[in-house]
mmCIF file of C-alpha atoms and ligand atoms in Angstrom:
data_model
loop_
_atom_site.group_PDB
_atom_site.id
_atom_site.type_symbol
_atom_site.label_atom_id
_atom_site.label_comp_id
_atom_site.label_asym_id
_atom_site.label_seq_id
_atom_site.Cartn_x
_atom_site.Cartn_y
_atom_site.Cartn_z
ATOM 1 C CA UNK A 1 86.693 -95.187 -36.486
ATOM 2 C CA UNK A 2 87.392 -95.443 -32.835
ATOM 3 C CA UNK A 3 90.294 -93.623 -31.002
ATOM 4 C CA UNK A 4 91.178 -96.823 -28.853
ATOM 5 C CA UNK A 5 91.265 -99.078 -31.567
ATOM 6 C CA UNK A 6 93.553 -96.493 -34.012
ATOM 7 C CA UNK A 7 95.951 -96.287 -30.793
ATOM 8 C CA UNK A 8 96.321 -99.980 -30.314
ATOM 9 C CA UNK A 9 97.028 -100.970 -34.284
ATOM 10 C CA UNK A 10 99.118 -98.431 -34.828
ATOM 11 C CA UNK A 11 101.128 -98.426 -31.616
ATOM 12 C CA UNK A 12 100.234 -94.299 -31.185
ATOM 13 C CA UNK A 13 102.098 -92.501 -28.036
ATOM 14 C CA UNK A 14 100.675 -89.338 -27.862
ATOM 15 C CA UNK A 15 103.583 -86.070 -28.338
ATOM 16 C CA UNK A 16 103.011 -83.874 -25.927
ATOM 17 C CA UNK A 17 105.567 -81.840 -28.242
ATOM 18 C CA UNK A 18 103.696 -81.595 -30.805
ATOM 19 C CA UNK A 19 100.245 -80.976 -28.591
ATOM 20 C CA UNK A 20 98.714 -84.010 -29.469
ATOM 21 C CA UNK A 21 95.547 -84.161 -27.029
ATOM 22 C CA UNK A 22 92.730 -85.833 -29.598
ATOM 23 C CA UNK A 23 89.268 -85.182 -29.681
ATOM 24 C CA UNK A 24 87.588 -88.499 -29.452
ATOM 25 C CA UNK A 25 83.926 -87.332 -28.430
ATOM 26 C CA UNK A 26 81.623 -88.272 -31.294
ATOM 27 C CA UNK A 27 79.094 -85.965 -30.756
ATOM 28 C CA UNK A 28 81.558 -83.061 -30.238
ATOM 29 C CA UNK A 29 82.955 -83.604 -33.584
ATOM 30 C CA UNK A 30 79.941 -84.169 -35.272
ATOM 31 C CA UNK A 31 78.235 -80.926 -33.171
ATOM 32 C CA UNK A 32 81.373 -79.237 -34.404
ATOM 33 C CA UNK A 33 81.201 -80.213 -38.613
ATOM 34 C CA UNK A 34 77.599 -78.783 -37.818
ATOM 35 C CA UNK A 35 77.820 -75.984 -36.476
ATOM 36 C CA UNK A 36 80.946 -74.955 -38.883
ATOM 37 C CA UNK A 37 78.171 -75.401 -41.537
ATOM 38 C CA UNK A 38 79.906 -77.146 -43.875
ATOM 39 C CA UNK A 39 78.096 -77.286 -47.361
ATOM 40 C CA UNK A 40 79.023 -80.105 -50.439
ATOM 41 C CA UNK A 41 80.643 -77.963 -52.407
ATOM 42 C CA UNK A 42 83.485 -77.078 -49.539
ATOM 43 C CA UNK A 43 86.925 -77.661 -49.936
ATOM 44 C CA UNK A 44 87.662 -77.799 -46.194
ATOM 45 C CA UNK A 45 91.736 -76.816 -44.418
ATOM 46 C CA UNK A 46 92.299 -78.946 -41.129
ATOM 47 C CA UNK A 47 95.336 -78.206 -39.133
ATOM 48 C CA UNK A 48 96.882 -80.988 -37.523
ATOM 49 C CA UNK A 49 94.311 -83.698 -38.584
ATOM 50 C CA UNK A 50 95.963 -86.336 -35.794
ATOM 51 C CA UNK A 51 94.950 -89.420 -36.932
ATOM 52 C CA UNK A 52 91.971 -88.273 -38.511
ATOM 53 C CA UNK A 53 88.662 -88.908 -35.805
ATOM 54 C CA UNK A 54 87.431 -85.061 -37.480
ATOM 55 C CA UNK A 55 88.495 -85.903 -40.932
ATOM 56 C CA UNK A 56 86.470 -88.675 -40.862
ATOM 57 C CA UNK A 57 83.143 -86.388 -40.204
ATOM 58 C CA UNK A 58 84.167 -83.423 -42.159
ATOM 59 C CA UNK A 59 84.417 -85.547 -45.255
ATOM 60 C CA UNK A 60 80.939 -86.656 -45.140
ATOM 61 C CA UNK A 61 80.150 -83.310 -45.661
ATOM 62 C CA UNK A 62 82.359 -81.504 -47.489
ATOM 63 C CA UNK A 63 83.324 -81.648 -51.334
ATOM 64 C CA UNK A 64 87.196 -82.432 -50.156
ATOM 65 C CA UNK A 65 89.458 -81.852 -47.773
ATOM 66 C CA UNK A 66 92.889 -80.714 -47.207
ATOM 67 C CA UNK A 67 94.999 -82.055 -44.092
ATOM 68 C CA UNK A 68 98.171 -80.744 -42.503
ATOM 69 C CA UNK A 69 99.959 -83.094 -40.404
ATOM 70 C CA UNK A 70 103.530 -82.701 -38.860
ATOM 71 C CA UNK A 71 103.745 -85.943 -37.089
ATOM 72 C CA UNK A 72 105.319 -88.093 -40.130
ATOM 73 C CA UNK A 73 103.879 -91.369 -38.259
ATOM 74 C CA UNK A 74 100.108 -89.595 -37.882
ATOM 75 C CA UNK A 75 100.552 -89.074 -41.765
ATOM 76 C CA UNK A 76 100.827 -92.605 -42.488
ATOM 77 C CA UNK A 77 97.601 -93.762 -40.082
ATOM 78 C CA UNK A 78 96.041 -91.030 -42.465
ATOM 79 C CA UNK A 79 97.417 -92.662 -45.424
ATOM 80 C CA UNK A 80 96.190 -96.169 -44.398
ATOM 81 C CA UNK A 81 93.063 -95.145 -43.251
ATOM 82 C CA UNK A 82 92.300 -92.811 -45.933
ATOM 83 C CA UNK A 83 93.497 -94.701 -48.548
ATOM 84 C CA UNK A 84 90.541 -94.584 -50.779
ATOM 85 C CA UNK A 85 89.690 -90.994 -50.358
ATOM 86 C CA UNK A 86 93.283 -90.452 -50.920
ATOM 87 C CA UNK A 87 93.062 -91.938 -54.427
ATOM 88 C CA UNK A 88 89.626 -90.397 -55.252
ATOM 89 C CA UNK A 89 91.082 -86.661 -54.613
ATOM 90 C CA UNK A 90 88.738 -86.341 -51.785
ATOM 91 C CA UNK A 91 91.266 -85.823 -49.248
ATOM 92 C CA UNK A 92 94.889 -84.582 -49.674
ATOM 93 C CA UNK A 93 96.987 -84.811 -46.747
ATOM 94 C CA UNK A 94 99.967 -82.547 -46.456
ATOM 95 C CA UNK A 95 103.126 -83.460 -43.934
ATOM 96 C CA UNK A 96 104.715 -80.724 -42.897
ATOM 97 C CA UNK A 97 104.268 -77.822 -40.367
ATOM 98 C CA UNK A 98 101.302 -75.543 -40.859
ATOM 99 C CA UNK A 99 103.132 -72.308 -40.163
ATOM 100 C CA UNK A 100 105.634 -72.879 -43.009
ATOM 101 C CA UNK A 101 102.827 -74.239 -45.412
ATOM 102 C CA UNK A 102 101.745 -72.063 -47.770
ATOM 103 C CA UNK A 103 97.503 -72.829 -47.845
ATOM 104 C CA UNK A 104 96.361 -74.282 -50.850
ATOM 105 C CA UNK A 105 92.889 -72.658 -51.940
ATOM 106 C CA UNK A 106 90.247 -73.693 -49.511
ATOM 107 C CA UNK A 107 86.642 -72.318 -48.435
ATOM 108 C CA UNK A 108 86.628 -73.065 -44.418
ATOM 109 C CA UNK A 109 88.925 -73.878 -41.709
ATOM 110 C CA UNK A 110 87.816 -76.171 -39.591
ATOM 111 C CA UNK A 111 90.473 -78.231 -36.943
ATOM 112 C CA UNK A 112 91.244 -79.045 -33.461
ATOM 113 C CA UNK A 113 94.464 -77.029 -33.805
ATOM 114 C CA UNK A 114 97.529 -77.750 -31.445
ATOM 115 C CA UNK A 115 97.727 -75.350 -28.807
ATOM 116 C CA UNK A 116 100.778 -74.317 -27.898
ATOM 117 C CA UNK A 117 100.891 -72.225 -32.047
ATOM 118 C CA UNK A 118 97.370 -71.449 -31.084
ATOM 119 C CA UNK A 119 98.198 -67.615 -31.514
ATOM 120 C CA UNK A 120 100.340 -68.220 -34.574
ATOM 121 C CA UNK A 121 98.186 -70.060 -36.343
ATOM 122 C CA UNK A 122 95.002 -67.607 -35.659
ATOM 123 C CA UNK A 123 97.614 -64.817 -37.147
ATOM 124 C CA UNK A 124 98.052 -67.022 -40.297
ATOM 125 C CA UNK A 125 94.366 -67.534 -40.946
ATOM 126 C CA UNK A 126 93.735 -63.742 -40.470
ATOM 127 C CA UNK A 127 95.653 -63.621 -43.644
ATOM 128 C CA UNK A 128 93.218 -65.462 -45.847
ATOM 129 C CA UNK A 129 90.432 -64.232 -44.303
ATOM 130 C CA UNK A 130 88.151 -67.869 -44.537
ATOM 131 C CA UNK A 131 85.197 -68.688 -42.262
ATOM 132 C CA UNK A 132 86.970 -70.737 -39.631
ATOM 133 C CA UNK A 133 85.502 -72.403 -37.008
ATOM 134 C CA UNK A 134 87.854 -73.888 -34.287
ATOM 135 C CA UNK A 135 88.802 -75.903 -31.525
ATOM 136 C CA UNK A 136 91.242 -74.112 -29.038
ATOM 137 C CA UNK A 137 91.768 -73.552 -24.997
ATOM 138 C CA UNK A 138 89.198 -71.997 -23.433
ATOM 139 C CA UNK A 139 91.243 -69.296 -21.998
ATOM 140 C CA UNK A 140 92.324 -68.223 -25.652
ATOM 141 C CA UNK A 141 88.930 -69.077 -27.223
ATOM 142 C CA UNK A 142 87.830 -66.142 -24.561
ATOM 143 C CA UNK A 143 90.338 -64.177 -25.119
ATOM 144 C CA UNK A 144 89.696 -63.932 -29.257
ATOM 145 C CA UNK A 145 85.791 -62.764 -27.988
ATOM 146 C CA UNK A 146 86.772 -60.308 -25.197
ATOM 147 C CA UNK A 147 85.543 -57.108 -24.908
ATOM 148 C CA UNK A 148 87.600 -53.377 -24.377
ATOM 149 C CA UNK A 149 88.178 -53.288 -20.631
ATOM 150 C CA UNK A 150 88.077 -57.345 -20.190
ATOM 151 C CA UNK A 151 91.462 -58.541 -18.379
ATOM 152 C CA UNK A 152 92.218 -60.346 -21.362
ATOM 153 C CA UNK A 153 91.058 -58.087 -24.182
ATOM 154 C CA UNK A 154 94.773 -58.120 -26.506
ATOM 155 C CA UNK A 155 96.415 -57.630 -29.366
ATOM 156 C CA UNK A 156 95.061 -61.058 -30.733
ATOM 157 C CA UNK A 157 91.786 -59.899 -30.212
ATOM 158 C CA UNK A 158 91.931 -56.957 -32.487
ATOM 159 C CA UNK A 159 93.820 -58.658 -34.952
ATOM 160 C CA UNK A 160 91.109 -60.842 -35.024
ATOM 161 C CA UNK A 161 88.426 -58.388 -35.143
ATOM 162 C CA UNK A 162 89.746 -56.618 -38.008
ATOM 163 C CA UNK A 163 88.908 -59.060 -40.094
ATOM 164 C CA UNK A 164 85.951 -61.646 -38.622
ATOM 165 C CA UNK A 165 83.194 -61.272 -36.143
ATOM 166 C CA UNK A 166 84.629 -63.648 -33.420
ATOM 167 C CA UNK A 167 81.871 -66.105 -31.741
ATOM 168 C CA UNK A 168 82.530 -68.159 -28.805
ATOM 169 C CA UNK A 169 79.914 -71.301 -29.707
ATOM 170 C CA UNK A 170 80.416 -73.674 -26.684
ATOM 171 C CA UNK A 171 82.926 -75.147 -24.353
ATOM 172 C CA UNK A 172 84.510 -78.605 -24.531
ATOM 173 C CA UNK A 173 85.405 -80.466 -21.463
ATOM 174 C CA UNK A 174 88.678 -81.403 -20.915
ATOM 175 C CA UNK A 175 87.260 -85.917 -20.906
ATOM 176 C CA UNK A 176 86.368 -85.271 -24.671
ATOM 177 C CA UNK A 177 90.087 -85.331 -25.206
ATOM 178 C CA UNK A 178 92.453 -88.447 -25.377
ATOM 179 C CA UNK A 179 95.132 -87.997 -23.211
ATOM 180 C CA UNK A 180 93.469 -85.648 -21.051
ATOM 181 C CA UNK A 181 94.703 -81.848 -21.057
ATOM 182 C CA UNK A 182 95.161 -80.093 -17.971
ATOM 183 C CA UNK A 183 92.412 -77.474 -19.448
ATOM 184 C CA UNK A 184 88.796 -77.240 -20.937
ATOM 185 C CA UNK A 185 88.648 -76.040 -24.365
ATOM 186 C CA UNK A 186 86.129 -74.349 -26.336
ATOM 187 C CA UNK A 187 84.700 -74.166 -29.810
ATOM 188 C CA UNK A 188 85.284 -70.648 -31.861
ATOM 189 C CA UNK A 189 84.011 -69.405 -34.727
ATOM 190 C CA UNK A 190 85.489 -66.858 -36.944
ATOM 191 C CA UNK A 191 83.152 -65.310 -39.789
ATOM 192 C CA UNK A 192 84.888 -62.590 -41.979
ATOM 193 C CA UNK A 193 83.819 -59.554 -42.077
ATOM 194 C CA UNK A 194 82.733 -57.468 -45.418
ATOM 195 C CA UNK A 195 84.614 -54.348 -44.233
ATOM 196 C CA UNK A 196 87.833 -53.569 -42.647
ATOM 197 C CA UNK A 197 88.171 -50.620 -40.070
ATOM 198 C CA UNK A 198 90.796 -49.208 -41.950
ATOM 199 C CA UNK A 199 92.143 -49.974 -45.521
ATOM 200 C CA UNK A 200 94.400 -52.687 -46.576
ATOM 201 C CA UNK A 201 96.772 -50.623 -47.648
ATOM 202 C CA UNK A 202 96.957 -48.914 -44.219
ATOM 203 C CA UNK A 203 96.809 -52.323 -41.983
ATOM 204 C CA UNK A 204 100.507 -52.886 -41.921
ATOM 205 C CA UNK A 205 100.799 -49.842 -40.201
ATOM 206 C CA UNK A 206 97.577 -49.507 -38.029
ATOM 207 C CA UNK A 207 98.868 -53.568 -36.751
ATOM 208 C CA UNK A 208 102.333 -51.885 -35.864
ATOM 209 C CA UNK A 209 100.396 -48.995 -34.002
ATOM 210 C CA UNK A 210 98.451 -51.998 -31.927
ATOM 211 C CA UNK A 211 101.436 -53.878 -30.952
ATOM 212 C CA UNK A 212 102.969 -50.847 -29.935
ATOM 213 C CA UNK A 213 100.148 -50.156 -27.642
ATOM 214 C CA UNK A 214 99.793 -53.222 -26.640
ATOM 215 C CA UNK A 215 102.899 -54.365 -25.424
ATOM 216 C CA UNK A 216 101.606 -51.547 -22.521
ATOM 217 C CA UNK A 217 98.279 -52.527 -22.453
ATOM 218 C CA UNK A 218 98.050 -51.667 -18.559
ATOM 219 C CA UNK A 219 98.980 -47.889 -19.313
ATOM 220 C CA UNK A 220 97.581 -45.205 -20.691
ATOM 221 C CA UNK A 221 97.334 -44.281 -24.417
ATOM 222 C CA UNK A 222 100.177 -41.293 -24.222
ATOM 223 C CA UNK A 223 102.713 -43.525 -21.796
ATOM 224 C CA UNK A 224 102.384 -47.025 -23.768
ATOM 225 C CA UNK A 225 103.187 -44.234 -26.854
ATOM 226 C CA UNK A 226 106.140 -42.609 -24.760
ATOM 227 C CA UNK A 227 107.215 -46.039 -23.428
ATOM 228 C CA UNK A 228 107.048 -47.575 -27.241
ATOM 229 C CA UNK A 229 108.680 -44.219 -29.065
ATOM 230 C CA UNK A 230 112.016 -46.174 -29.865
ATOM 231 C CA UNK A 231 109.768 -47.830 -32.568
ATOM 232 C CA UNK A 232 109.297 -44.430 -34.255
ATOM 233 C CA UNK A 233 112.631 -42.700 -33.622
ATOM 234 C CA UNK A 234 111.787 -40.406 -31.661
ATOM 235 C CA UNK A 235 113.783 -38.628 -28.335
ATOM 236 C CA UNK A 236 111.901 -38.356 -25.085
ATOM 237 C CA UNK A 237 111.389 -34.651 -25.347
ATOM 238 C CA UNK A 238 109.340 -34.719 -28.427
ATOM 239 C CA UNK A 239 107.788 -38.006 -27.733
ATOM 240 C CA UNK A 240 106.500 -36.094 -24.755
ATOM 241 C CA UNK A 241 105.456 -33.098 -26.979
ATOM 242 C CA UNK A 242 103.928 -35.316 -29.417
ATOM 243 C CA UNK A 243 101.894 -37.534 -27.247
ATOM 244 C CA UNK A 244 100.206 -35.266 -25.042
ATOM 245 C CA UNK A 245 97.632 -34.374 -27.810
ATOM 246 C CA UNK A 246 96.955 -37.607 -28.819
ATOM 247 C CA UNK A 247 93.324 -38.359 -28.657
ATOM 248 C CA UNK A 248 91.943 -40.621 -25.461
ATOM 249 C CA UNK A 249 95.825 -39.947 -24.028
ATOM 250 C CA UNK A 250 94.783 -40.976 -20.553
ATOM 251 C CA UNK A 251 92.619 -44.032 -21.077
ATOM 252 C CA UNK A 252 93.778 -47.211 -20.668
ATOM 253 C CA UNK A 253 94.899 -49.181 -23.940
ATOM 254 C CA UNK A 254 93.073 -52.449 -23.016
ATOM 255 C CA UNK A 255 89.802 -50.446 -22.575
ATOM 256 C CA UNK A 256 89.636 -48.611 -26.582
ATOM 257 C CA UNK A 257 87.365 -49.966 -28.974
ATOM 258 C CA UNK A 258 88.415 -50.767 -32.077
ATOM 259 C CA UNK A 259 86.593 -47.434 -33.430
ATOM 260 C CA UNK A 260 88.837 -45.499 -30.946
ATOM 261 C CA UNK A 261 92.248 -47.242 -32.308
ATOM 262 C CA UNK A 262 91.004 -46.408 -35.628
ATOM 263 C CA UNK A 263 90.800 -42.622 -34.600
ATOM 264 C CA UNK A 264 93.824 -42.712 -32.968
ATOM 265 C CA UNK A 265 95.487 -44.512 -35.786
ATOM 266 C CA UNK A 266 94.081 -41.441 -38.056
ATOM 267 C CA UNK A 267 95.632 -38.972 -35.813
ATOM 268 C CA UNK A 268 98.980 -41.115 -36.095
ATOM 269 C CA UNK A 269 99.003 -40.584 -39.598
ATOM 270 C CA UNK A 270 98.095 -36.348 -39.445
ATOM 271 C CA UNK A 271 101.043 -36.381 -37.401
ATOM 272 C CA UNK A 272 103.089 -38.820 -39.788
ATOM 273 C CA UNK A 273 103.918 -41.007 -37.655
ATOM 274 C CA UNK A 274 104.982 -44.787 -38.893
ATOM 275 C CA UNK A 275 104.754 -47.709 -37.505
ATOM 276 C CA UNK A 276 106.856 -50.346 -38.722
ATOM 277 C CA UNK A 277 105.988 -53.921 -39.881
ATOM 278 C CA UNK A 278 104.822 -56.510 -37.561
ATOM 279 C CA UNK A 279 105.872 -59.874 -36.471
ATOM 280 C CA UNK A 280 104.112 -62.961 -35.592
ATOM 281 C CA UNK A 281 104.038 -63.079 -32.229
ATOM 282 C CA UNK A 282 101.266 -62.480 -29.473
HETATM 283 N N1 SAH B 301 92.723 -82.679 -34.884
HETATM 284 C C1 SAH B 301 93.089 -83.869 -34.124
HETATM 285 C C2 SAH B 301 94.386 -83.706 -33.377
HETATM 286 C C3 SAH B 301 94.487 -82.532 -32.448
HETATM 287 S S1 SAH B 301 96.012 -82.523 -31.592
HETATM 288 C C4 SAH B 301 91.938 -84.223 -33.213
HETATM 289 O O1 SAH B 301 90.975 -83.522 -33.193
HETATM 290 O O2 SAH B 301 92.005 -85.221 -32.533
HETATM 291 C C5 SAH B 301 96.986 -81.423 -32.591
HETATM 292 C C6 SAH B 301 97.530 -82.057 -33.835
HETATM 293 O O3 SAH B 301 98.335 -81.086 -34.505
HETATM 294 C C7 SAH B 301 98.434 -83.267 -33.599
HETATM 295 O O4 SAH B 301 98.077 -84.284 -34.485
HETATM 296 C C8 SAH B 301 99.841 -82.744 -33.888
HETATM 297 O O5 SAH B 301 100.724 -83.742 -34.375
HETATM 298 C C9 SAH B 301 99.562 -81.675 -34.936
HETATM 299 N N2 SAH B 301 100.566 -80.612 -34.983
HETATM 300 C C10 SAH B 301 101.283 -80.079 -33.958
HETATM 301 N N3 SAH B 301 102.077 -79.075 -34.387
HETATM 302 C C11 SAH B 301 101.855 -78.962 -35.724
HETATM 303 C C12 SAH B 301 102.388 -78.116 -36.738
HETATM 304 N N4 SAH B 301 103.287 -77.169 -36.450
HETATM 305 N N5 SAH B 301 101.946 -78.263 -38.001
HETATM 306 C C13 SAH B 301 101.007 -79.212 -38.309
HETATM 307 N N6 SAH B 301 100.478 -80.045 -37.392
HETATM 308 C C14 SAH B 301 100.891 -79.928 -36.114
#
């Protein structure tokens, strides 16, 4: 399949609504299916397949694979293109948008996702927990791996780490894209982790503890507390009261680990303290 071709038969202008920057590097996309390790018997989730350049690969690989496409006109190059792994179940293609979609079952996520629902859609695969390997800005591909006390260590980032061990493979230069983006990108991988640092049961809560933190990453533990204390009900004087004892109270929330949040989570809950449900935002 090549990109230039696709564009001309089909009459393609690219959205810039809808993010539509394709990958059109061979190599990338075949370093990519690679290094996402995909194995025959995988039943692969790509978000926003475009017109299909990395559906083409991953279904050399993989046992089947499951598209989501918003751009009605993208679905039917898919269709046409497709057409006999269509009919032999190989590849389903679903039109819609991915952050209504409930997944079908699948074993790996691997796309070129559009990045302006770059944070939403990470959210969304936290959910399902899958090995996911992804293409994505570089500035938010670095910001999933940062460290405590980066500039750009966030709530995504713990989100994320709650549930995979982030890797940052390689970068992608911004001429591997048709039309080019502004940006570079880079390619992530997310690998679940066994263990989460606290329960399931708990994670509502403990996510609603990070945002609250986080929405004052730049102050300390006890002021991003006071600052967020509408969240919990409480007045200023016994926010005050309550938040001086609260463990690490003067270090900076974008420099705790995610051992320290847990501890400070467990201390939220001596004190019974509840944070509400979270929304999908960054
Ligand atoms: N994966 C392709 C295309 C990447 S561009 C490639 O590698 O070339 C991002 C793609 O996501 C576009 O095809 C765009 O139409 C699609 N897209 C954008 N928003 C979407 C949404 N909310 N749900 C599903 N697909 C979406």
């Amino acid at each position: 399949m090549r990109a230039s071709e696709i564009f001309r038969k089909y009459d393609i202008m690219p959205n810039k609504k809808l993010g539509q920057h394709f990958l059109i590097d061979k190599n990338i996309i075949r370093k990519e299916v690679e290094l996402a390790e995909v194995r025959k018997d995988d039943v692969i989730l790509e978000i926003g397949a475009g017109f299909g350049m990395l559906t083409e690969e991953l279904l050399e690989h993989a046992k089947k694979v499951i598209a989501i496409e918003k751009d009605p006109k993208l679905v039917e190059v898919l269709g046409e293109e497709f057409e006999s792994q269509i009919e032999e179940g190989r590849l389903e293609v679903i039109e819609g948008d991915v952050l209504e979609i409930e997944f079908p079952f699948f074993t790996k996520c691997v796309s070129n996702i559009p990045y302006s629902i770059s944070s939403p859609i990470v959210e969304k695969l936290c959910n399902y927990g899958k090995d996911s390997t992804l293409c994505v800005q570089k500035d938010f591909g670095e910001r999933l791996v940062a460290h405590p006390g980066d500039r750009n260590y966030s709530r995504i980032t713990v989100l994320v780490r709650f549930y995979f061990e982030p890797y940052y493979i390689y970068t992608v230069s911004r001429s591997c894209f048709l039309p080019t983006p502004k940006v570079d990108s880079c390619i992530v991988r997310l690998i679940p982790r066994k263990e989460h640092p606290v329960s399931m049961r708990d994670r509502e809560c403990f996510f609603g503890m990070v945002r609250a933190l986080f929405t004052h990453k730049k102050k300390s533990v006890k002021n991003a507390f006071f600052s967020s204390r509408v969240f919990l009900g409480l007045e200023k004087e016994d926010a005050k009261k309550v938040f001086e004892h609260v463990p690490y109270a003067d270090r900076k929330v974008f420099q705790l680990s995610m051992e320290e949040l847990v501890g400070i989570f467990e201390w939220c809950k001596d004190q019974k303290l509840k944070f509400g449900k979270t929304k999908n935002v960054s």
